[in-house]
mmCIF file of C-alpha atoms in Angstrom:
data_model
loop_
_atom_site.group_PDB
_atom_site.id
_atom_site.type_symbol
_atom_site.label_atom_id
_atom_site.label_comp_id
_atom_site.label_asym_id
_atom_site.label_seq_id
_atom_site.Cartn_x
_atom_site.Cartn_y
_atom_site.Cartn_z
ATOM 1 C CA MET A 1 12.984 16.581 -19.252
ATOM 2 C CA ASN A 2 14.834 13.404 -20.112
ATOM 3 C CA GLU A 3 15.221 12.477 -16.291
ATOM 4 C CA ARG A 4 12.637 10.174 -14.490
ATOM 5 C CA SER A 5 10.736 12.002 -11.802
ATOM 6 C CA VAL A 6 9.551 9.004 -9.896
ATOM 7 C CA SER A 7 11.391 6.608 -7.772
ATOM 8 C CA HIS A 8 9.638 3.337 -6.401
ATOM 9 C CA ASN A 9 10.253 1.643 -3.116
ATOM 10 C CA THR A 10 8.928 -1.176 -0.886
ATOM 11 C CA PHE A 11 9.386 -1.844 2.646
ATOM 12 C CA THR A 12 7.496 -3.899 5.321
ATOM 13 C CA ILE A 13 7.065 -3.301 9.088
ATOM 14 C CA GLU A 14 5.898 -5.863 11.510
ATOM 15 C CA ARG A 15 4.386 -5.224 14.963
ATOM 16 C CA SER A 16 2.873 -7.392 17.709
ATOM 17 C CA TYR A 17 0.031 -6.131 19.820
ATOM 18 C CA PRO A 18 -1.641 -7.565 23.004
ATOM 19 C CA THR A 19 -5.033 -7.188 21.295
ATOM 20 C CA SER A 20 -6.899 -9.567 19.043
ATOM 21 C CA PRO A 21 -7.043 -9.224 15.296
ATOM 22 C CA GLN A 22 -10.636 -7.998 15.804
ATOM 23 C CA ARG A 23 -9.675 -5.354 18.307
ATOM 24 C CA THR A 24 -6.686 -4.374 16.257
ATOM 25 C CA PHE A 25 -8.715 -3.989 13.176
ATOM 26 C CA ALA A 26 -11.279 -2.156 14.965
ATOM 27 C CA ALA A 27 -8.797 0.837 15.472
ATOM 28 C CA PHE A 28 -8.716 1.042 11.548
ATOM 29 C CA SER A 29 -12.394 0.895 11.004
ATOM 30 C CA ASP A 30 -13.497 3.164 13.761
ATOM 31 C CA PRO A 31 -13.091 6.907 12.959
ATOM 32 C CA VAL A 32 -12.842 8.108 16.628
ATOM 33 C CA LYS A 33 -9.936 5.524 17.205
ATOM 34 C CA LYS A 34 -8.288 5.957 13.929
ATOM 35 C CA ARG A 35 -8.260 9.741 14.038
ATOM 36 C CA ARG A 36 -6.228 9.461 17.590
ATOM 37 C CA TRP A 37 -3.544 7.366 16.586
ATOM 38 C CA PHE A 38 -3.248 8.388 12.801
ATOM 39 C CA ALA A 39 -4.115 12.080 12.705
ATOM 40 C CA GLU A 40 -3.577 13.627 16.199
ATOM 41 C CA GLY A 41 0.269 13.982 15.856
ATOM 42 C CA GLU A 42 2.266 16.628 17.805
ATOM 43 C CA GLY A 43 2.642 20.281 16.487
ATOM 44 C CA PHE A 44 -0.033 19.767 13.527
ATOM 45 C CA ASP A 45 -3.616 20.980 13.729
ATOM 46 C CA ILE A 46 -6.029 18.977 12.076
ATOM 47 C CA ASP A 47 -8.135 21.027 9.588
ATOM 48 C CA ALA A 48 -10.273 18.023 8.314
ATOM 49 C CA PHE A 49 -10.757 14.450 8.973
ATOM 50 C CA GLU A 50 -13.245 12.651 6.905
ATOM 51 C CA MET A 51 -13.396 8.798 6.688
ATOM 52 C CA ASP A 52 -15.558 6.413 4.933
ATOM 53 C CA PHE A 53 -14.531 2.985 5.726
ATOM 54 C CA ARG A 54 -15.694 0.654 2.866
ATOM 55 C CA ILE A 55 -14.371 -0.496 -0.342
ATOM 56 C CA GLY A 56 -14.199 2.412 -2.805
ATOM 57 C CA GLY A 57 -14.607 4.856 0.208
ATOM 58 C CA THR A 58 -12.361 7.698 0.679
ATOM 59 C CA GLU A 59 -10.550 9.144 3.647
ATOM 60 C CA ARG A 60 -9.131 12.773 3.633
ATOM 61 C CA VAL A 61 -6.847 14.157 6.650
ATOM 62 C CA THR A 62 -5.784 17.773 6.330
ATOM 63 C CA PHE A 63 -3.173 19.091 8.477
ATOM 64 C CA ARG A 64 -1.953 22.517 9.176
ATOM 65 C CA ALA A 65 1.976 23.045 10.360
ATOM 66 C CA PRO A 66 2.759 25.841 12.760
ATOM 67 C CA ASN A 67 4.319 27.610 9.847
ATOM 68 C CA GLY A 68 0.821 27.740 8.091
ATOM 69 C CA ALA A 69 1.625 24.872 5.342
ATOM 70 C CA VAL A 70 -1.180 22.824 4.592
ATOM 71 C CA TYR A 71 -0.604 18.947 3.865
ATOM 72 C CA VAL A 72 -3.206 16.612 2.464
ATOM 73 C CA ASN A 73 -3.426 12.769 2.944
ATOM 74 C CA HIS A 74 -5.921 11.482 0.585
ATOM 75 C CA THR A 75 -6.827 7.784 0.704
ATOM 76 C CA VAL A 76 -9.233 5.085 -1.158
ATOM 77 C CA TYR A 77 -9.749 1.936 0.308
ATOM 78 C CA GLN A 78 -9.136 -0.652 -2.407
ATOM 79 C CA ASP A 79 -9.799 -3.896 -0.338
ATOM 80 C CA ILE A 80 -11.211 -4.890 2.876
ATOM 81 C CA VAL A 81 -11.421 -8.252 4.599
ATOM 82 C CA GLN A 82 -12.986 -7.938 7.973
ATOM 83 C CA ASP A 83 -10.546 -8.526 10.784
ATOM 84 C CA GLN A 84 -7.991 -9.992 8.133
ATOM 85 C CA ARG A 85 -6.717 -7.307 5.605
ATOM 86 C CA ILE A 86 -7.014 -3.634 4.641
ATOM 87 C CA VAL A 87 -5.594 -2.591 1.404
ATOM 88 C CA LEU A 88 -5.591 1.451 0.522
ATOM 89 C CA ALA A 89 -4.193 3.549 -1.770
ATOM 90 C CA TYR A 90 -3.039 7.087 -0.653
ATOM 91 C CA THR A 91 -1.351 10.034 -1.828
ATOM 92 C CA MET A 92 0.469 12.702 0.232
ATOM 93 C CA GLY A 93 1.204 16.280 -0.572
ATOM 94 C CA SER A 94 0.127 19.852 -0.542
ATOM 95 C CA ALA A 95 -3.355 21.122 -1.640
ATOM 96 C CA GLU A 96 -2.061 21.453 -5.131
ATOM 97 C CA HIS A 97 0.785 18.981 -5.688
ATOM 98 C CA ARG A 98 1.132 15.163 -4.455
ATOM 99 C CA ILE A 99 4.555 14.265 -3.472
ATOM 100 C CA SER A 100 3.950 10.486 -3.600
ATOM 101 C CA ALA A 101 1.360 7.745 -4.162
ATOM 102 C CA SER A 102 1.463 4.439 -2.340
ATOM 103 C CA LEU A 103 -0.395 1.218 -1.998
ATOM 104 C CA SER A 104 -0.376 0.113 1.735
ATOM 105 C CA THR A 105 -1.320 -3.330 2.900
ATOM 106 C CA PHE A 106 -2.289 -4.111 6.459
ATOM 107 C CA GLU A 107 -2.390 -7.814 7.274
ATOM 108 C CA PHE A 108 -3.622 -9.068 10.781
ATOM 109 C CA LEU A 109 -2.674 -12.198 12.009
ATOM 110 C CA PRO A 110 -3.744 -14.068 15.208
ATOM 111 C CA THR A 111 -0.856 -15.004 17.609
ATOM 112 C CA GLY A 112 -1.328 -16.625 20.895
ATOM 113 C CA LYS A 113 -1.125 -13.555 22.757
ATOM 114 C CA GLY A 114 -2.833 -11.073 20.440
ATOM 115 C CA ALA A 115 -2.178 -9.976 16.747
ATOM 116 C CA LYS A 116 0.607 -9.605 14.338
ATOM 117 C CA LEU A 117 0.409 -6.858 12.024
ATOM 118 C CA ILE A 118 2.388 -6.795 8.854
ATOM 119 C CA PHE A 119 2.550 -3.497 6.996
ATOM 120 C CA THR A 120 3.550 -3.416 3.536
ATOM 121 C CA GLU A 121 4.164 -0.066 1.867
ATOM 122 C CA GLN A 122 4.595 0.138 -2.196
ATOM 123 C CA ALA A 123 5.531 3.731 -2.695
ATOM 124 C CA ALA A 124 6.247 6.050 -5.609
ATOM 125 C CA PHE A 125 8.125 9.144 -4.637
ATOM 126 C CA PHE A 126 7.708 12.240 -6.976
ATOM 127 C CA GLU A 127 9.787 15.379 -6.828
ATOM 128 C CA HIS A 128 10.471 17.159 -3.243
ATOM 129 C CA ALA A 129 9.361 13.860 -1.658
ATOM 130 C CA ASP A 130 10.483 12.652 1.849
ATOM 131 C CA GLY A 131 11.651 9.273 0.344
ATOM 132 C CA PRO A 132 11.588 5.784 1.745
ATOM 133 C CA LYS A 133 13.747 6.405 4.746
ATOM 134 C CA MET A 134 11.692 9.130 6.161
ATOM 135 C CA ARG A 135 8.420 7.555 5.171
ATOM 136 C CA GLU A 136 9.369 4.393 6.938
ATOM 137 C CA GLU A 137 10.393 6.343 10.025
ATOM 138 C CA GLY A 138 6.960 8.069 9.878
ATOM 139 C CA TRP A 139 4.947 4.882 9.620
ATOM 140 C CA SER A 140 7.135 3.115 12.471
ATOM 141 C CA LYS A 141 6.009 6.206 14.515
ATOM 142 C CA LEU A 142 2.313 5.768 13.660
ATOM 143 C CA LEU A 143 2.376 2.163 14.368
ATOM 144 C CA ASP A 144 3.784 3.037 17.739
ATOM 145 C CA GLN A 145 0.966 5.516 18.164
ATOM 146 C CA LEU A 146 -1.399 2.756 17.387
ATOM 147 C CA GLY A 147 0.220 0.510 19.969
ATOM 148 C CA ALA A 148 -0.840 3.384 22.575
ATOM 149 C CA GLU A 149 -4.173 3.304 21.054
ATOM 150 C CA LEU A 150 -4.655 -0.398 21.629
ATOM 151 C CA ALA A 151 -3.236 -0.177 25.366
ATOM 152 C CA ARG A 152 -5.991 2.445 25.677
ATOM 153 C CA THR A 153 -8.462 0.015 24.476
ATOM 154 C CA ILE A 154 -7.247 -2.581 27.099
ATOM 155 C CA ARG A 155 -7.268 -0.261 30.096
ATOM 156 C CA SER A 156 -10.946 1.026 29.278
ATOM 157 C CA GLU A 157 -12.116 -2.655 29.063
ATOM 158 C CA ARG A 158 -10.744 -3.143 32.477
ATOM 159 C CA THR A 159 -12.448 -0.225 34.279
ATOM 160 C CA MET B 1 -5.914 -18.313 9.478
ATOM 161 C CA ASN B 2 -2.379 -17.982 10.298
ATOM 162 C CA GLU B 3 -1.178 -17.731 6.911
ATOM 163 C CA ARG B 4 -0.724 -14.728 4.952
ATOM 164 C CA SER B 5 -3.214 -14.023 2.316
ATOM 165 C CA VAL B 6 -1.421 -11.403 0.402
ATOM 166 C CA SER B 7 1.997 -11.542 -1.847
ATOM 167 C CA HIS B 8 3.400 -8.316 -3.015
ATOM 168 C CA ASN B 9 5.626 -7.933 -6.210
ATOM 169 C CA THR B 10 7.004 -5.061 -8.315
ATOM 170 C CA PHE B 11 7.720 -5.278 -12.070
ATOM 171 C CA THR B 12 8.908 -2.653 -14.609
ATOM 172 C CA ILE B 13 8.358 -2.748 -18.421
ATOM 173 C CA GLU B 14 9.894 -0.298 -20.996
ATOM 174 C CA ARG B 15 8.694 0.223 -24.243
ATOM 175 C CA SER B 16 9.760 2.836 -27.219
ATOM 176 C CA TYR B 17 7.309 4.196 -29.580
ATOM 177 C CA PRO B 18 7.773 6.503 -32.550
ATOM 178 C CA THR B 19 5.223 8.863 -31.218
ATOM 179 C CA SER B 20 5.881 11.940 -29.089
ATOM 180 C CA PRO B 21 5.416 11.818 -25.116
ATOM 181 C CA GLN B 22 2.412 14.188 -26.056
ATOM 182 C CA ARG B 23 0.761 11.760 -28.588
ATOM 183 C CA THR B 24 1.795 8.753 -26.389
ATOM 184 C CA PHE B 25 0.060 10.398 -23.306
ATOM 185 C CA ALA B 26 -3.093 11.137 -25.468
ATOM 186 C CA ALA B 27 -3.676 7.342 -25.731
ATOM 187 C CA PHE B 28 -4.319 7.264 -22.108
ATOM 188 C CA SER B 29 -6.155 10.565 -21.655
ATOM 189 C CA ASP B 30 -8.662 10.272 -24.585
ATOM 190 C CA PRO B 31 -11.384 7.616 -23.705
ATOM 191 C CA VAL B 32 -11.788 6.662 -27.369
ATOM 192 C CA LYS B 33 -8.147 5.744 -27.801
ATOM 193 C CA LYS B 34 -7.735 4.211 -24.447
ATOM 194 C CA ARG B 35 -10.798 2.003 -24.950
ATOM 195 C CA ARG B 36 -9.506 0.711 -28.148
ATOM 196 C CA TRP B 37 -6.154 -0.519 -26.855
ATOM 197 C CA PHE B 38 -7.066 -1.371 -23.279
ATOM 198 C CA ALA B 39 -10.519 -2.606 -23.225
ATOM 199 C CA GLU B 40 -11.099 -4.226 -26.373
ATOM 200 C CA GLY B 41 -9.313 -7.597 -26.178
ATOM 201 C CA GLU B 42 -10.075 -10.533 -28.048
ATOM 202 C CA GLY B 43 -12.858 -12.863 -26.817
ATOM 203 C CA PHE B 44 -14.476 -10.611 -24.211
ATOM 204 C CA ASP B 45 -17.458 -8.407 -24.445
ATOM 205 C CA ILE B 46 -16.991 -5.152 -22.748
ATOM 206 C CA ASP B 47 -20.167 -4.650 -20.482
ATOM 207 C CA ALA B 48 -19.231 -1.029 -19.445
ATOM 208 C CA PHE B 49 -16.322 1.467 -19.993
ATOM 209 C CA GLU B 50 -16.567 4.404 -17.817
ATOM 210 C CA MET B 51 -13.419 6.835 -17.700
ATOM 211 C CA ASP B 52 -12.857 10.251 -15.785
ATOM 212 C CA PHE B 53 -9.510 11.195 -16.576
ATOM 213 C CA ARG B 54 -8.531 13.641 -13.715
ATOM 214 C CA ILE B 55 -7.031 13.217 -10.303
ATOM 215 C CA GLY B 56 -9.233 11.548 -8.018
ATOM 216 C CA GLY B 57 -11.348 10.497 -10.961
ATOM 217 C CA THR B 58 -12.257 6.940 -11.424
ATOM 218 C CA GLU B 59 -12.421 4.555 -14.541
ATOM 219 C CA ARG B 60 -14.629 1.273 -14.582
ATOM 220 C CA VAL B 61 -14.256 -1.512 -17.216
ATOM 221 C CA THR B 62 -16.699 -4.470 -16.983
ATOM 222 C CA PHE B 63 -15.616 -7.542 -19.298
ATOM 223 C CA ARG B 64 -17.630 -10.573 -19.745
ATOM 224 C CA ALA B 65 -16.075 -13.806 -20.773
ATOM 225 C CA PRO B 66 -17.368 -16.244 -23.276
ATOM 226 C CA ASN B 67 -18.541 -18.531 -20.216
ATOM 227 C CA GLY B 68 -20.535 -15.763 -18.864
ATOM 228 C CA ALA B 69 -18.092 -14.757 -16.113
ATOM 229 C CA VAL B 70 -17.805 -11.016 -15.510
ATOM 230 C CA TYR B 71 -14.359 -9.248 -14.639
ATOM 231 C CA VAL B 72 -14.155 -5.717 -13.243
ATOM 232 C CA ASN B 73 -11.048 -3.345 -13.433
ATOM 233 C CA HIS B 74 -11.747 -0.367 -11.218
ATOM 234 C CA THR B 75 -9.118 2.567 -11.399
ATOM 235 C CA VAL B 76 -8.636 5.701 -9.328
ATOM 236 C CA TYR B 77 -6.415 8.434 -10.899
ATOM 237 C CA GLN B 78 -3.691 9.225 -8.053
ATOM 238 C CA ASP B 79 -1.616 11.680 -9.987
ATOM 239 C CA ILE B 80 -1.328 12.976 -13.410
ATOM 240 C CA VAL B 81 1.411 15.473 -15.025
ATOM 241 C CA GLN B 82 0.342 16.277 -18.450
ATOM 242 C CA ASP B 83 2.314 14.424 -21.138
ATOM 243 C CA GLN B 84 4.833 13.349 -18.271
ATOM 244 C CA ARG B 85 3.359 10.898 -15.729
ATOM 245 C CA ILE B 86 0.264 8.951 -14.762
ATOM 246 C CA VAL B 87 0.014 7.316 -11.583
ATOM 247 C CA LEU B 88 -3.340 5.180 -10.867
ATOM 248 C CA ALA B 89 -4.427 2.539 -8.358
ATOM 249 C CA TYR B 90 -6.514 -0.306 -9.533
ATOM 250 C CA THR B 91 -8.142 -3.389 -8.604
ATOM 251 C CA MET B 92 -9.146 -6.585 -10.481
ATOM 252 C CA GLY B 93 -11.591 -9.001 -9.759
ATOM 253 C CA SER B 94 -15.289 -10.530 -9.842
ATOM 254 C CA ALA B 95 -18.022 -8.109 -9.140
ATOM 255 C CA GLU B 96 -17.790 -9.327 -5.548
ATOM 256 C CA HIS B 97 -14.228 -10.154 -4.892
ATOM 257 C CA ARG B 98 -11.040 -8.513 -5.761
ATOM 258 C CA ILE B 99 -7.798 -10.585 -6.713
ATOM 259 C CA SER B 100 -5.521 -7.715 -6.486
ATOM 260 C CA ALA B 101 -4.898 -4.034 -5.908
ATOM 261 C CA SER B 102 -2.134 -2.302 -7.741
ATOM 262 C CA LEU B 103 -0.206 0.943 -7.977
ATOM 263 C CA SER B 104 0.752 1.707 -11.675
ATOM 264 C CA THR B 105 3.265 4.296 -12.713
ATOM 265 C CA PHE B 106 3.480 5.381 -16.505
ATOM 266 C CA GLU B 107 6.432 7.689 -17.245
ATOM 267 C CA PHE B 108 6.582 9.365 -20.767
ATOM 268 C CA LEU B 109 10.173 10.530 -21.651
ATOM 269 C CA PRO B 110 11.203 12.039 -24.999
ATOM 270 C CA THR B 111 13.703 10.171 -27.005
ATOM 271 C CA GLY B 112 15.193 11.462 -30.479
ATOM 272 C CA LYS B 113 12.579 9.418 -32.437
ATOM 273 C CA GLY B 114 9.624 9.411 -30.094
ATOM 274 C CA ALA B 115 9.017 8.315 -26.438
ATOM 275 C CA LYS B 116 10.156 5.932 -24.163
ATOM 276 C CA LEU B 117 7.421 4.483 -21.757
ATOM 277 C CA ILE B 118 8.486 3.196 -18.302
ATOM 278 C CA PHE B 119 5.661 1.210 -16.616
ATOM 279 C CA THR B 120 5.929 0.153 -13.224
ATOM 280 C CA GLU B 121 3.535 -2.193 -11.516
ATOM 281 C CA GLN B 122 3.445 -2.468 -7.641
ATOM 282 C CA ALA B 123 1.006 -5.084 -6.866
ATOM 283 C CA ALA B 124 -0.549 -6.876 -4.129
ATOM 284 C CA PHE B 125 -2.115 -10.368 -4.913
ATOM 285 C CA PHE B 126 -4.910 -11.941 -3.023
ATOM 286 C CA GLU B 127 -6.492 -15.505 -2.787
ATOM 287 C CA HIS B 128 -7.056 -16.797 -6.424
ATOM 288 C CA ALA B 129 -4.954 -14.301 -8.060
ATOM 289 C CA ASP B 130 -3.237 -14.533 -11.311
ATOM 290 C CA GLY B 131 0.277 -13.854 -9.778
ATOM 291 C CA PRO B 132 3.129 -11.641 -11.159
ATOM 292 C CA LYS B 133 3.957 -13.857 -14.158
ATOM 293 C CA MET B 134 0.648 -13.622 -15.890
ATOM 294 C CA ARG B 135 0.040 -9.905 -14.667
ATOM 295 C CA GLU B 136 3.431 -8.976 -16.473
ATOM 296 C CA GLU B 137 2.515 -10.998 -19.611
ATOM 297 C CA GLY B 138 -0.926 -9.215 -19.574
ATOM 298 C CA TRP B 139 0.502 -5.625 -19.288
ATOM 299 C CA SER B 140 3.282 -6.644 -21.856
ATOM 300 C CA LYS B 141 0.365 -7.511 -24.271
ATOM 301 C CA LEU B 142 -1.513 -4.221 -23.334
ATOM 302 C CA LEU B 143 1.646 -2.137 -24.327
ATOM 303 C CA ASP B 144 1.615 -4.120 -27.718
ATOM 304 C CA GLN B 145 -1.808 -2.976 -28.232
ATOM 305 C CA LEU B 146 -0.993 0.575 -27.285
ATOM 306 C CA GLY B 147 2.014 0.380 -29.870
ATOM 307 C CA ALA B 148 -0.798 -0.733 -32.481
ATOM 308 C CA GLU B 149 -3.013 2.256 -31.412
ATOM 309 C CA LEU B 150 -0.066 4.754 -31.819
ATOM 310 C CA ALA B 151 0.793 3.443 -35.208
ATOM 311 C CA ARG B 152 -2.894 3.919 -36.061
ATOM 312 C CA THR B 153 -2.320 7.591 -34.904
ATOM 313 C CA ILE B 154 0.524 8.000 -37.251
ATOM 314 C CA ARG B 155 -1.202 6.579 -40.244
ATOM 315 C CA SER B 156 -4.411 8.784 -39.727
ATOM 316 C CA GLU B 157 -2.281 11.923 -39.742
ATOM 317 C CA ARG B 158 -0.741 10.800 -43.022
ATOM 318 C CA THR B 159 -3.842 10.566 -44.686
#
């Protein structure tokens, strides 16, 4: 009882994409695109994907692992500036217990060739959490998947 | 357009109170107590105070300054462990624009004489924000007011 049950951590990941800030932002605001790069990972079934992209709106993704374990990602949008910034708070956990709460900031900056995305995660990890190393690896993989989604956008515009 | 519009900061404030973790926690979970130490500051009128203390529940406090400016503090409870931990996400701003989004963690630890509160603020400050120094001073004052509220609890139990 005398021990702390929370550890805090902040990390930043930067990525450059060949799409404009507007197109990059659209991969977050369009539920069809967001579901593709954010939720449809390997080895997990999606039980539910509900998204209400507006300030104060919520998003809930429920995954089922091959062993039947259910994971819930629950998001509340805290701030949105069209094509420039998205700030959201999310928790990760099972249906009953959360293992973490985070504040995530996505900044979309124009570059000569497309967009720079600066992602900042400010996390509080609870008992049985993955911790900052695994979380950063997880987000790095997601931002790779975002890159694949944006490449798909470019291909579909050329055809 | 090429400049970042967000700056991130984390700070921690520790306080010791003569009340048990249970009594200290109650000053957050009881709307009458919370309103007294959190919302009723000097020089501001409270236009609204709505609080739904449960995971996923929201809290909204609307203040009006003497010059008529309206400030909104909007909270979503992210995690609650009875008598041990509260994690919430909140935004500060006017009715139209947010100046910050934060993740706040309150840990309640037993001591020989009462409770230690460890408060951690992980904040993202936007345009026209107060910034980390003023924010930390603001929270420090609030935690003083919490101390006064807890002293009031002790006095009322003695009478």
